[in-house]
Short mmCIF file of C-alpha atoms and ligand atoms in Angstrom, two decimals:
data_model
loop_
_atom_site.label_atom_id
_atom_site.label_comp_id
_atom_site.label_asym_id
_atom_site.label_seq_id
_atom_site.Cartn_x
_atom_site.Cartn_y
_atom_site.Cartn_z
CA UNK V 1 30.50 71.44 53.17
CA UNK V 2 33.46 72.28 50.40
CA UNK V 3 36.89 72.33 51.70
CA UNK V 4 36.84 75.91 50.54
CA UNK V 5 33.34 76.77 51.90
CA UNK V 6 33.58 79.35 54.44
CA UNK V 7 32.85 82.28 52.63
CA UNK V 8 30.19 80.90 50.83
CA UNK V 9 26.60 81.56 51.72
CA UNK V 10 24.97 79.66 48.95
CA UNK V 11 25.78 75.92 47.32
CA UNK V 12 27.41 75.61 44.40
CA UNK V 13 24.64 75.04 41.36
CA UNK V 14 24.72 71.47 40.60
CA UNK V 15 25.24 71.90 37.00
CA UNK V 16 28.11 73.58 38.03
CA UNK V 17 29.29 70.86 40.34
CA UNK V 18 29.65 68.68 37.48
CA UNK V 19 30.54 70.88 35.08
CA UNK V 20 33.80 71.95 37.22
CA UNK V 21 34.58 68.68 38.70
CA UNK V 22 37.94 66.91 37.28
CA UNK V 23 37.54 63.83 39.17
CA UNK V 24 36.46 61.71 36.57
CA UNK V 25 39.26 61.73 35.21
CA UNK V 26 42.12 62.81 37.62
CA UNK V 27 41.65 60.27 39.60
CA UNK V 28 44.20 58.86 37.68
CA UNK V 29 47.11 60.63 39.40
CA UNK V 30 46.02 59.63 42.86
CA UNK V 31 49.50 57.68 43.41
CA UNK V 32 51.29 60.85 42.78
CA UNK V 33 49.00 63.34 44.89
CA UNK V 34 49.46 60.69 47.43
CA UNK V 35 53.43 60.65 47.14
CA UNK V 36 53.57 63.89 47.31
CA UNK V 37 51.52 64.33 50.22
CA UNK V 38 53.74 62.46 52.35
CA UNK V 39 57.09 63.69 51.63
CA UNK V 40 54.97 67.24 52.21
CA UNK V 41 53.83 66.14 55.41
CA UNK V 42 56.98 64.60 56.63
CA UNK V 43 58.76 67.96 55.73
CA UNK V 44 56.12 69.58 57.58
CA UNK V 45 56.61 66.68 60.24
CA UNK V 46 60.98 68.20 60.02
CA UNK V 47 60.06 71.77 60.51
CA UNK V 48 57.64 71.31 63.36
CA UNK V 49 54.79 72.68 62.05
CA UNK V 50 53.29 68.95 62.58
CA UNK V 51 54.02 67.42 65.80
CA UNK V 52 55.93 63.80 64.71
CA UNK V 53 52.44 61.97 65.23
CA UNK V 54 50.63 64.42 63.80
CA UNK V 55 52.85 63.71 60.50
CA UNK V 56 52.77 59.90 61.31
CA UNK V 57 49.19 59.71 61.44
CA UNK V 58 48.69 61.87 58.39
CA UNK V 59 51.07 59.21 56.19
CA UNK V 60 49.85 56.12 58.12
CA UNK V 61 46.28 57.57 56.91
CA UNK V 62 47.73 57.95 53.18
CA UNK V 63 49.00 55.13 52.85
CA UNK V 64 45.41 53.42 53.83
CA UNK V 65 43.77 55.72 51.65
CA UNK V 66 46.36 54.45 48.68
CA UNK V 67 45.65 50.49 49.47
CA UNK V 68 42.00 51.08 49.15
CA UNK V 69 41.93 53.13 45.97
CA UNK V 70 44.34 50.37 44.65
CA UNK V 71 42.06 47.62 45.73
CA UNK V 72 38.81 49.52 44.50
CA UNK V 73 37.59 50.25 47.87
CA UNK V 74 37.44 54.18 47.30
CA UNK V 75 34.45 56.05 45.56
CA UNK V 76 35.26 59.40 44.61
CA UNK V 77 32.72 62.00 45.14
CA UNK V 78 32.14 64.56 42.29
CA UNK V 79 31.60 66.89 44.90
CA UNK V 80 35.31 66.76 46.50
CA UNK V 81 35.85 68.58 42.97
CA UNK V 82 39.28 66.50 42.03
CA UNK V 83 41.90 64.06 43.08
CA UNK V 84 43.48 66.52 45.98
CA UNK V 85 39.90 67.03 48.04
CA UNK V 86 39.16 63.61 47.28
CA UNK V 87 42.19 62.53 49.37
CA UNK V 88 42.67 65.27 51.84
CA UNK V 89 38.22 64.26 52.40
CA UNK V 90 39.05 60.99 52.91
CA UNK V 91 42.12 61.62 55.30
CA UNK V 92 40.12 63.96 57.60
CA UNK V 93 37.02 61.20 57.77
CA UNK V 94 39.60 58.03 59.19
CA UNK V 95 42.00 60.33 61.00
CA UNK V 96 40.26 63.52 61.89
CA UNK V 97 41.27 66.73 62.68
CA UNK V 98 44.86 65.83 61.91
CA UNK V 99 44.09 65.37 58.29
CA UNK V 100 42.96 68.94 57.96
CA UNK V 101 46.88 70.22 58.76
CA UNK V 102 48.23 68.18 55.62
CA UNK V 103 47.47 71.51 53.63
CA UNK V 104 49.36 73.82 55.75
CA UNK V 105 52.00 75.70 53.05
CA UNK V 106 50.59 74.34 50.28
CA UNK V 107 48.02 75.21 48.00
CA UNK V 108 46.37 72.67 45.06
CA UNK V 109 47.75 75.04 42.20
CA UNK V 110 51.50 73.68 43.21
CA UNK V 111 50.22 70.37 44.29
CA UNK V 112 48.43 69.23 40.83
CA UNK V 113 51.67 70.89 38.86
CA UNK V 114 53.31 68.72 40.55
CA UNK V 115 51.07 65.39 39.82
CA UNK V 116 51.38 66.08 36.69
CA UNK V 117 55.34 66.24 36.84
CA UNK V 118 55.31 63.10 38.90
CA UNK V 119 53.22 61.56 35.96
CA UNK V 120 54.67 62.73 33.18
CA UNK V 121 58.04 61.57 34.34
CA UNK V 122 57.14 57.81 34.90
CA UNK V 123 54.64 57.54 32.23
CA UNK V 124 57.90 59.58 29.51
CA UNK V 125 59.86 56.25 31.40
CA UNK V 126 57.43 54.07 30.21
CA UNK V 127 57.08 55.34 26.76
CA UNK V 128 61.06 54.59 26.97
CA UNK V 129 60.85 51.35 27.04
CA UNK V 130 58.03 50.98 24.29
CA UNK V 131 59.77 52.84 21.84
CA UNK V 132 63.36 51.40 22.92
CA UNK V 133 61.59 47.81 21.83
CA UNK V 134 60.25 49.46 18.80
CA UNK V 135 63.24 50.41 17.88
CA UNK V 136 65.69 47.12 18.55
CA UNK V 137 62.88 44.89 16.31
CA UNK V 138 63.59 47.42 13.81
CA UNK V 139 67.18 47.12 13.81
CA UNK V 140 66.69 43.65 13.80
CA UNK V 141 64.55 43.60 10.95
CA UNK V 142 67.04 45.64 9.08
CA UNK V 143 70.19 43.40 9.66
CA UNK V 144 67.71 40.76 8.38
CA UNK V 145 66.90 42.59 4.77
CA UNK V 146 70.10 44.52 4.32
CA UNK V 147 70.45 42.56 0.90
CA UNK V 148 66.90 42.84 0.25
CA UNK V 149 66.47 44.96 -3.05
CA UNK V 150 63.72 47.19 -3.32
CA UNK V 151 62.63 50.37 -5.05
CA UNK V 152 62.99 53.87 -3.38
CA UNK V 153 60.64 56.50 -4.24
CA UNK V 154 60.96 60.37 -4.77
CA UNK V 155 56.53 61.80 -5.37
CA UNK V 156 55.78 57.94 -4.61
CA UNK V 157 57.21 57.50 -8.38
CA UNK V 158 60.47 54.93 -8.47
CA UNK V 159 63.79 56.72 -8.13
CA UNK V 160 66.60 54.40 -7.50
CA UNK V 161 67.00 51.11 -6.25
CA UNK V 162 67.91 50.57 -2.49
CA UNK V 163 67.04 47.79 0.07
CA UNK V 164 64.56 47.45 2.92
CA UNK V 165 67.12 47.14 5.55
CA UNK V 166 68.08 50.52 4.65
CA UNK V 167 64.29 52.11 4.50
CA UNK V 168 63.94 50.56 7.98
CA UNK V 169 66.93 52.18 9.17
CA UNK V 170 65.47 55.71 7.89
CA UNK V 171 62.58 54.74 10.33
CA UNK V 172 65.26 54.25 12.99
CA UNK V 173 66.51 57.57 12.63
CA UNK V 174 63.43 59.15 13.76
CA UNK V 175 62.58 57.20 16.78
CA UNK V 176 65.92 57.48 17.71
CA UNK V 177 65.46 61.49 17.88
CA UNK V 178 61.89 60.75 18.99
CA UNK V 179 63.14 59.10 21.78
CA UNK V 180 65.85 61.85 22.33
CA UNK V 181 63.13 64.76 22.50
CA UNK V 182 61.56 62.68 25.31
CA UNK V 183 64.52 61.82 26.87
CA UNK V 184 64.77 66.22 26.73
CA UNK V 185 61.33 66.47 28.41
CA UNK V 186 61.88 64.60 30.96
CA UNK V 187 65.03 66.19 32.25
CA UNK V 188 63.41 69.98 31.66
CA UNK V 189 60.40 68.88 33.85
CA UNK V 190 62.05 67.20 36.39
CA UNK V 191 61.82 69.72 38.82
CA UNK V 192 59.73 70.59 41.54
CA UNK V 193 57.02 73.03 41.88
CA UNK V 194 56.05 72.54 45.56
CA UNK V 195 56.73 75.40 48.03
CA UNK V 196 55.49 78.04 45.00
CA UNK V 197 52.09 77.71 47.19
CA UNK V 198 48.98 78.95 45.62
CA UNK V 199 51.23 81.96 43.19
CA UNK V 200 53.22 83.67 45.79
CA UNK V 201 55.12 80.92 47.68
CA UNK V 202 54.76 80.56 51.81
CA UNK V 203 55.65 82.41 54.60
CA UNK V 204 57.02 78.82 56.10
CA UNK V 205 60.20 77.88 55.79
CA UNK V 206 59.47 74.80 53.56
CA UNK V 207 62.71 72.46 52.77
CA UNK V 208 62.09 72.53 49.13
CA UNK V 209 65.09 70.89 47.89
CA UNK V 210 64.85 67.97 50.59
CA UNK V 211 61.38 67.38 49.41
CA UNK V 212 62.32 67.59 45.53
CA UNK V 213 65.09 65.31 46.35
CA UNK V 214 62.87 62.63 47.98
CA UNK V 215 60.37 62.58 45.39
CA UNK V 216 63.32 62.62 42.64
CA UNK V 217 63.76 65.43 40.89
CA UNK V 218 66.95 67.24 40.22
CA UNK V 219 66.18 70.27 41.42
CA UNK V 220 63.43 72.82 42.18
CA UNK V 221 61.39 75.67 40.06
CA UNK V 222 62.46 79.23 40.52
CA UNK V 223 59.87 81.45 40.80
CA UNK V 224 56.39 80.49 41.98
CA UNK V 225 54.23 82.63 39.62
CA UNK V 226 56.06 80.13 37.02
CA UNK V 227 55.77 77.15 39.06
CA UNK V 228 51.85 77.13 39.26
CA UNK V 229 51.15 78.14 35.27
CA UNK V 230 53.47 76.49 33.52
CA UNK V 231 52.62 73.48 31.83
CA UNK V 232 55.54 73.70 29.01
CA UNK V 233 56.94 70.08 30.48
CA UNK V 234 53.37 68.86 29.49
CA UNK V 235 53.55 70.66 25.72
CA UNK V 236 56.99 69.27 25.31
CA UNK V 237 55.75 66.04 25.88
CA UNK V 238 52.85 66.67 23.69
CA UNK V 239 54.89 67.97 20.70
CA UNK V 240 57.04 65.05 21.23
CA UNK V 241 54.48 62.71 21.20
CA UNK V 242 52.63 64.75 18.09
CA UNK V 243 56.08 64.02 16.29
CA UNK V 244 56.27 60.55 17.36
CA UNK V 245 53.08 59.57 15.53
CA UNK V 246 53.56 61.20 13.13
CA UNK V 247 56.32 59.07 12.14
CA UNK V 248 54.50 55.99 12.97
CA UNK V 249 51.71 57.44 10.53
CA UNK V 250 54.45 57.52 7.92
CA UNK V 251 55.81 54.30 8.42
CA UNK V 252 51.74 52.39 8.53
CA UNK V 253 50.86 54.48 5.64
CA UNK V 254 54.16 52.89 3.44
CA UNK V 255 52.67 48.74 5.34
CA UNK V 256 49.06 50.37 4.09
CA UNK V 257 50.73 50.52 0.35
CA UNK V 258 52.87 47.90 0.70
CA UNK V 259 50.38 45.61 1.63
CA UNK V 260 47.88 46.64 -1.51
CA UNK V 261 47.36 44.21 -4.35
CA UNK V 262 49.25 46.69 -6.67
CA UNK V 263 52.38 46.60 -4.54
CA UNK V 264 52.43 43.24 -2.72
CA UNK V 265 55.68 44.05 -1.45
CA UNK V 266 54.58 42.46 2.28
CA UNK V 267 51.68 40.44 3.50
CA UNK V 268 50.34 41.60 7.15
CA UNK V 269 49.82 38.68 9.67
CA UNK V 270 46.50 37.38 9.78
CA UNK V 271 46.56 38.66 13.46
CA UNK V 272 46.92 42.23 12.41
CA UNK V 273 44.60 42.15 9.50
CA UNK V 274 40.65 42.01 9.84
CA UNK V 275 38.14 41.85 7.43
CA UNK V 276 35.13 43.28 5.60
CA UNK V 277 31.48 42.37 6.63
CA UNK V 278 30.35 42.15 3.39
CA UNK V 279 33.54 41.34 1.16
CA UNK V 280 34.37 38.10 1.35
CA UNK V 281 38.12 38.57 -0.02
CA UNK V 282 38.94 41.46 1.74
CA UNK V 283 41.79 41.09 4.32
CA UNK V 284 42.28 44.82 5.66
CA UNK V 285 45.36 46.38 7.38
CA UNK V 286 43.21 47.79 9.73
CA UNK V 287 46.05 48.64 12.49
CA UNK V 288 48.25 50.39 10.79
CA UNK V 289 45.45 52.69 9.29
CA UNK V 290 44.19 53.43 12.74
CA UNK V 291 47.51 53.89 13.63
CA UNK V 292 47.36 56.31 11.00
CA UNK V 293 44.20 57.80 12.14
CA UNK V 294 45.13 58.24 15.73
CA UNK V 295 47.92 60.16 14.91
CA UNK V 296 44.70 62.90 14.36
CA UNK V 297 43.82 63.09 17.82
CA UNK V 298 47.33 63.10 19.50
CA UNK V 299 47.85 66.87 17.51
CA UNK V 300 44.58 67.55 18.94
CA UNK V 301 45.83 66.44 22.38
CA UNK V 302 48.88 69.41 21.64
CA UNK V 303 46.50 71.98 20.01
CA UNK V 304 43.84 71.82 22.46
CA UNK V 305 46.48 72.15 25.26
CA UNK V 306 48.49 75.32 23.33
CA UNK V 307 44.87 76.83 22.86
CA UNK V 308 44.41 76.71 26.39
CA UNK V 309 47.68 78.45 27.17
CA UNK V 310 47.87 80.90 24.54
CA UNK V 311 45.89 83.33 26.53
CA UNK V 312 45.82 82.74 29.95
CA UNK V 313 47.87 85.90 32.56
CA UNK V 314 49.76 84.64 35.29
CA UNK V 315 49.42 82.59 37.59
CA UNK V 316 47.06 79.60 37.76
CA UNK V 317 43.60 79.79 35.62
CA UNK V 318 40.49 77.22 36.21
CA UNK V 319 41.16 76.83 32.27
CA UNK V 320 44.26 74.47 32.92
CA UNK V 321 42.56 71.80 34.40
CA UNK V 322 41.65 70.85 30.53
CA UNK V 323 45.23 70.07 30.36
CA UNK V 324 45.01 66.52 31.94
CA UNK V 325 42.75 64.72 29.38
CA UNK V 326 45.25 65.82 26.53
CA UNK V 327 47.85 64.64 28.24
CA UNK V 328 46.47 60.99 29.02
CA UNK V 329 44.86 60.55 25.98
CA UNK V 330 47.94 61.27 23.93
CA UNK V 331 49.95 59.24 26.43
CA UNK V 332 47.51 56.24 26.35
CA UNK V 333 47.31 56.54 22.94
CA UNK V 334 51.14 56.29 21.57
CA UNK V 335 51.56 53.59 24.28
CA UNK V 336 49.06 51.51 22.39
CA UNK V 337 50.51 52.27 19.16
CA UNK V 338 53.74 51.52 19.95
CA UNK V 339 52.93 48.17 21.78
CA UNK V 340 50.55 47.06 18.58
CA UNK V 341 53.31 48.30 15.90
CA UNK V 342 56.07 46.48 17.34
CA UNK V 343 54.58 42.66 16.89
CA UNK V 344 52.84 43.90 13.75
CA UNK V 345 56.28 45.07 12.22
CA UNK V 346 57.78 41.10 13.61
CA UNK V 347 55.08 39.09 12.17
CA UNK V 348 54.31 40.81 8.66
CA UNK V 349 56.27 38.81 5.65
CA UNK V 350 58.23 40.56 3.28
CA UNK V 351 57.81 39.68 -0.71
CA UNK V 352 61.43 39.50 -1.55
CA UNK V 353 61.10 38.53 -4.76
CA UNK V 354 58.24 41.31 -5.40
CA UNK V 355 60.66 43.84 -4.26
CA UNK V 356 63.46 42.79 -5.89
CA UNK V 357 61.42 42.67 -9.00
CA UNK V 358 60.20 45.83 -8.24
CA UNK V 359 63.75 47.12 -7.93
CA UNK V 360 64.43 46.73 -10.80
CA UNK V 361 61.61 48.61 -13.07
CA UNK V 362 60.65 52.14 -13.50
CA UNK V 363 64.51 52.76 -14.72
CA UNK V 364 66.09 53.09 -10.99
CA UNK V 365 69.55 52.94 -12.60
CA UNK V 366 69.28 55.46 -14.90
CA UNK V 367 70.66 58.19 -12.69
CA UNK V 368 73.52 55.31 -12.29
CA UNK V 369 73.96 55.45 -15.88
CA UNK V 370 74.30 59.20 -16.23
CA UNK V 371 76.80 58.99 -13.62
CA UNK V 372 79.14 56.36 -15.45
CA UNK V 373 78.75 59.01 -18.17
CA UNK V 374 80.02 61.64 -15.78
CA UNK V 375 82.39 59.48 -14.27
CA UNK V 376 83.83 59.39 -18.23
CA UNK V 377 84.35 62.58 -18.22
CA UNK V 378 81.14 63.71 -19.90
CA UNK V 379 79.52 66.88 -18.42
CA UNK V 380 76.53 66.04 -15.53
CA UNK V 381 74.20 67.90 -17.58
CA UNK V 382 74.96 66.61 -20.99
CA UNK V 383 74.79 62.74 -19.59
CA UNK V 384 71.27 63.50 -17.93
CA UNK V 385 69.86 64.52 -21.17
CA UNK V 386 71.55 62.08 -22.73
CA UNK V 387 70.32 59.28 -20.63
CA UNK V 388 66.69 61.36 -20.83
CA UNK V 389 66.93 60.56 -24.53
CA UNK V 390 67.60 56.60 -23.83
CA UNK V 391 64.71 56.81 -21.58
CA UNK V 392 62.03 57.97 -23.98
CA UNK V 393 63.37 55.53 -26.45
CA UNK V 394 63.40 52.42 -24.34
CA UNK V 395 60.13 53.15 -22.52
CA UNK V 396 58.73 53.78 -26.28
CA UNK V 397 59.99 50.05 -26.33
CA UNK V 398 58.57 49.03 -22.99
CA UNK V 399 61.93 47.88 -22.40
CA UNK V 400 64.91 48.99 -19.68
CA UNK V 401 67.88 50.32 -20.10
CA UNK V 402 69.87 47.12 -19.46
CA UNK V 403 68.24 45.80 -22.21
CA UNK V 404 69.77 47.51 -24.77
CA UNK V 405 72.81 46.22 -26.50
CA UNK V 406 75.99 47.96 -26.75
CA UNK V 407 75.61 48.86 -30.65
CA UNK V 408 72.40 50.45 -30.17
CA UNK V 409 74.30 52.83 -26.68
CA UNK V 410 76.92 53.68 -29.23
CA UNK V 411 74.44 55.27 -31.44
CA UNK V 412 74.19 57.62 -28.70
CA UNK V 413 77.18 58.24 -27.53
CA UNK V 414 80.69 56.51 -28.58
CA UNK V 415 81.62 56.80 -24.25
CA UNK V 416 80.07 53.68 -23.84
CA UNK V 417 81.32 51.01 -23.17
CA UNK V 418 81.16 47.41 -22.31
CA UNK V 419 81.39 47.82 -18.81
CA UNK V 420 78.17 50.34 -18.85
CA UNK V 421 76.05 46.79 -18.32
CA UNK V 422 77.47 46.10 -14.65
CA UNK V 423 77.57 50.10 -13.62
CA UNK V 424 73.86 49.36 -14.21
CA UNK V 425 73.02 46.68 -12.41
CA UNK V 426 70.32 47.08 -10.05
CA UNK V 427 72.69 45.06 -7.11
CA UNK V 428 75.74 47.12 -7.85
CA UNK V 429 73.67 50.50 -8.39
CA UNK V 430 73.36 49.64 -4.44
CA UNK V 431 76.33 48.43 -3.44
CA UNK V 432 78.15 51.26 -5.33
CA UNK V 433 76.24 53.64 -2.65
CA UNK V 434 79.11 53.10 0.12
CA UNK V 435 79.16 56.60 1.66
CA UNK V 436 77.93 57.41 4.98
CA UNK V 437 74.39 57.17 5.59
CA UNK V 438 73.68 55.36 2.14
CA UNK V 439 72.46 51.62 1.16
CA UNK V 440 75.12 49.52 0.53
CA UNK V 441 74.55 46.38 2.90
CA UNK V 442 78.14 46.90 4.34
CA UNK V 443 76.93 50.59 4.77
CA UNK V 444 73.79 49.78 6.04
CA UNK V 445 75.69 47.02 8.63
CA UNK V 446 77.60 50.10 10.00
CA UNK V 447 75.05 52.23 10.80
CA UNK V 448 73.23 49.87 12.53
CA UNK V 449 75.87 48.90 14.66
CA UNK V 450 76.24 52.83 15.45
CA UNK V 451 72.55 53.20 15.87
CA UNK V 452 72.52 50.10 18.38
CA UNK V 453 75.02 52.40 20.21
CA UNK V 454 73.59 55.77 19.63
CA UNK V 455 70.33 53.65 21.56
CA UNK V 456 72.21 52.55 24.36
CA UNK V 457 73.61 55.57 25.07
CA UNK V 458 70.24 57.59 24.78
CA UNK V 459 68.39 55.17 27.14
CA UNK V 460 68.32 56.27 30.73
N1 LIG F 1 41.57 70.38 39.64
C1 LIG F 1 42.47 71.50 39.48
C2 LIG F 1 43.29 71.31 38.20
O1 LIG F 1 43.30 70.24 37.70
C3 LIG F 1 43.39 71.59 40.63
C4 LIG F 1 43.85 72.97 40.94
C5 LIG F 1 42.70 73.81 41.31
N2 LIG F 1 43.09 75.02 41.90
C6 LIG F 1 42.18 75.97 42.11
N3 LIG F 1 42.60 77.03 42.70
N4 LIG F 1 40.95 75.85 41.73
O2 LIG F 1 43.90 72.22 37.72
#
């Protein structure tokens, strides 16, 4: 007999009973249902709507039923429907009658909202700690190549020289603000939805704030049609996490490039490689293109769940129990991304001299020397054609600019000088770059040590 069955006269069809069941894969937030449950029951236990042994027995019995789910001694039934019959089942079978009072004032459209909050919020602490590592072996990494030369790109064509340390710090940026939007999620969620019943509240006098307070959140919803069909906290996350690969799809797409014959700019570990069944040679970055590739089915995680939304009238709808599997699956899935990119990012070796080489091609200093032009009082304009000209006729020559000598320079243009050779160096084209925010290692130096801060201050 269902939980719900009394005015039923027929079984539900079994294709039905699977197809509606959520089990399978809520199962996963029995620890929160659970937790829940017995601050609910010990509120109830407070009020005296539950006798104090009736509300002992109930959280004596939940706390069995959480040992045995932890040790593996629970199957679920399919036909308990989903995590919150599975539990309230199981509670009525070892206690009895007693069990079946645990859902007084409460219906399962506030209880799985708040699951999810409970979930969210640990798992968002979690990804905290992930991305906090990610983002210290990054800063590390860039202290390390601060004075390592390499080319920047504008259209993935050369543009002007910087170093590494300073392209990893770009990378820092965004995790840093990744890890701010989730940091933002977490504080707009945590709040609780229990008391807002099944749309329309309870005619008890629940303590709603006591039991928000003992399960940890700051405060609780405000209006119970909202409390049961909102799932924003579980979009934010989404979009957060959506934005979070995507970044890490940026930065394994640039180890994908870098780690191609025709840049050789960094070898991946042999650990983070694998290879071709049929190619002998072949030694594959195979993580970061799947890190790549995953990024794919996180935006379907947020556009499956924004689909679901988009149309559903107030209050709770059968259609948001789809919004679990997005959620895990995004959540398992940066988890694993950021644990594999981390060690991947330690152990891959950097071509110094490949960089540096590469640095120094593809004329990255010739927006340097339009600006020693410029900085000689020669229009902006005039030096970049100018220095357009010198361009065509060196590349004619399959030669850089630096390798010009100063008699051929005069021919076009008496401004220069013999000082134009250092303004073009590759190393002082960089170190030049002292503003805020640009590559100069002393530059670079500083914003690490702000970013270090900007970290510890963000983490909670
Ligand atoms: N399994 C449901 C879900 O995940 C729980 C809430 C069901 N509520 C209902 N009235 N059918 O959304």
């Amino acid at each position: 007999m269902k939980l719900w069955g009394g005015r039923f006269e027929k079984t539900t069809d079994a294709l039905v009973e699977d197809f509606h069941s959520s089990i399978s894969f809520d199962q996963r937030l029995y620890k929160e249902d659970i937790r829940g449950s017995m601050a609910h029951a010990r509120m109830l236990g407070r009020l005296g709507v539950l006798t104090v042994g009736e509300a002992e027995s109930i959280s004596s019995g939940l706390q069995g039923i959480l040992q045995d789910i932890q040790t593996g001694k629970v199957e679920f039934e399919v036909g308990a429907e989903d995590i919150h019959m599975n539990v309230e089942k199981l509670l009525t079978e070892r206690i009895g009658t007693v069990g079946k009072k645990l859902h007084t004032a409460r219906s399962r459209n506030d209880q799985v909202a708040l699951d999810l909050r409970l979930y969210l919020r640990e798992e968002i602490d979690n990804t905290k700690d992930l991305l906090s590592d990610l983002i210290r072996t990054l800063l590390n990494l860039a202290e390390e190549h601060v004075e390592t030369w390499m080319p920047g790109y504008t259209h993935l064509q050369k543009a002007q020289p910087i170093t590494l340390g300073h392209h990893f710090m770009a990378y820092v940026q965004m995790f840093l603000r990744d890890l701010g939007r989730l940091k933002d999620t977490r504080k707009r969620l945590n709040v609780s939805p229990l008391g807002s019943g099944a749309m329309a509240g309870t005619t008890f006098p629940l303590e709603r704030e006591a039991v928000a307070q003992e399960l940890g959140f700051d405060g609780v919803t405000l209006n119970s049609l909202d409390g049961v069909s909102d799932r924003d906290f579980a979009l934010e996350f989404l979009s957060a996490a959506s934005i979070l690969m995507m970044h890490l799809s940026r930065m394994c797409e640039e180890l994908v490039l870098w780690s191609s014959g025709e840049f050789q700019f960094v070898v991946m570990d042999d650990g983070y490689s694998t290879g071709s069944s049929i190619m002998p040679q072949k030694k594959n970055p195979d993580v970061a293109e799947l890190v790549r590739g995953k990024t794919g089915r996180v935006y379907g995680d947020l556009f499956a769940l924004l689909t679901v939304m988009k149309g559903l009238p107030l209050a709770y709808n059968k259609d948001m129990q789809e919004d679990k599997e997005s959620v895990f699956d995004a959540m398992d899935t940066i988890h694993k991304s950021l644990l594999v990119v981390e060690p991947m990012l330690k152990m891959m070796q950097v071509n110094r001299e490949v960089m540096a080489a590469g640095a120094k091609g593809g004329f990255t200093n010739a927006t340097d020397l339009a600006d020693y032009l410029a900085k000689k009082g020669v229009p902006f304009r005039e030096a970049h054609e100018l220095v357009g000209r010198l361009v065509l006729h060196c590349s004619k020559q399959h030669i850089g600019l630096e390798d010009l000598n100063l008699e051929e320079y005069q021919g076009f243009s008496p401004v220069f000088q013999p000082d134009l050779f250092q303004a073009i160096g590759i190393e002082h084209c960089v170190r030049a770059r002292r503003l805020t925010g640009g590559p100069a290692p002393e530059t670079v130096s500083a914003s690490i040590r702000q970013s270090r801060d900007i970290l510890q201050n963000l983490i909670w």
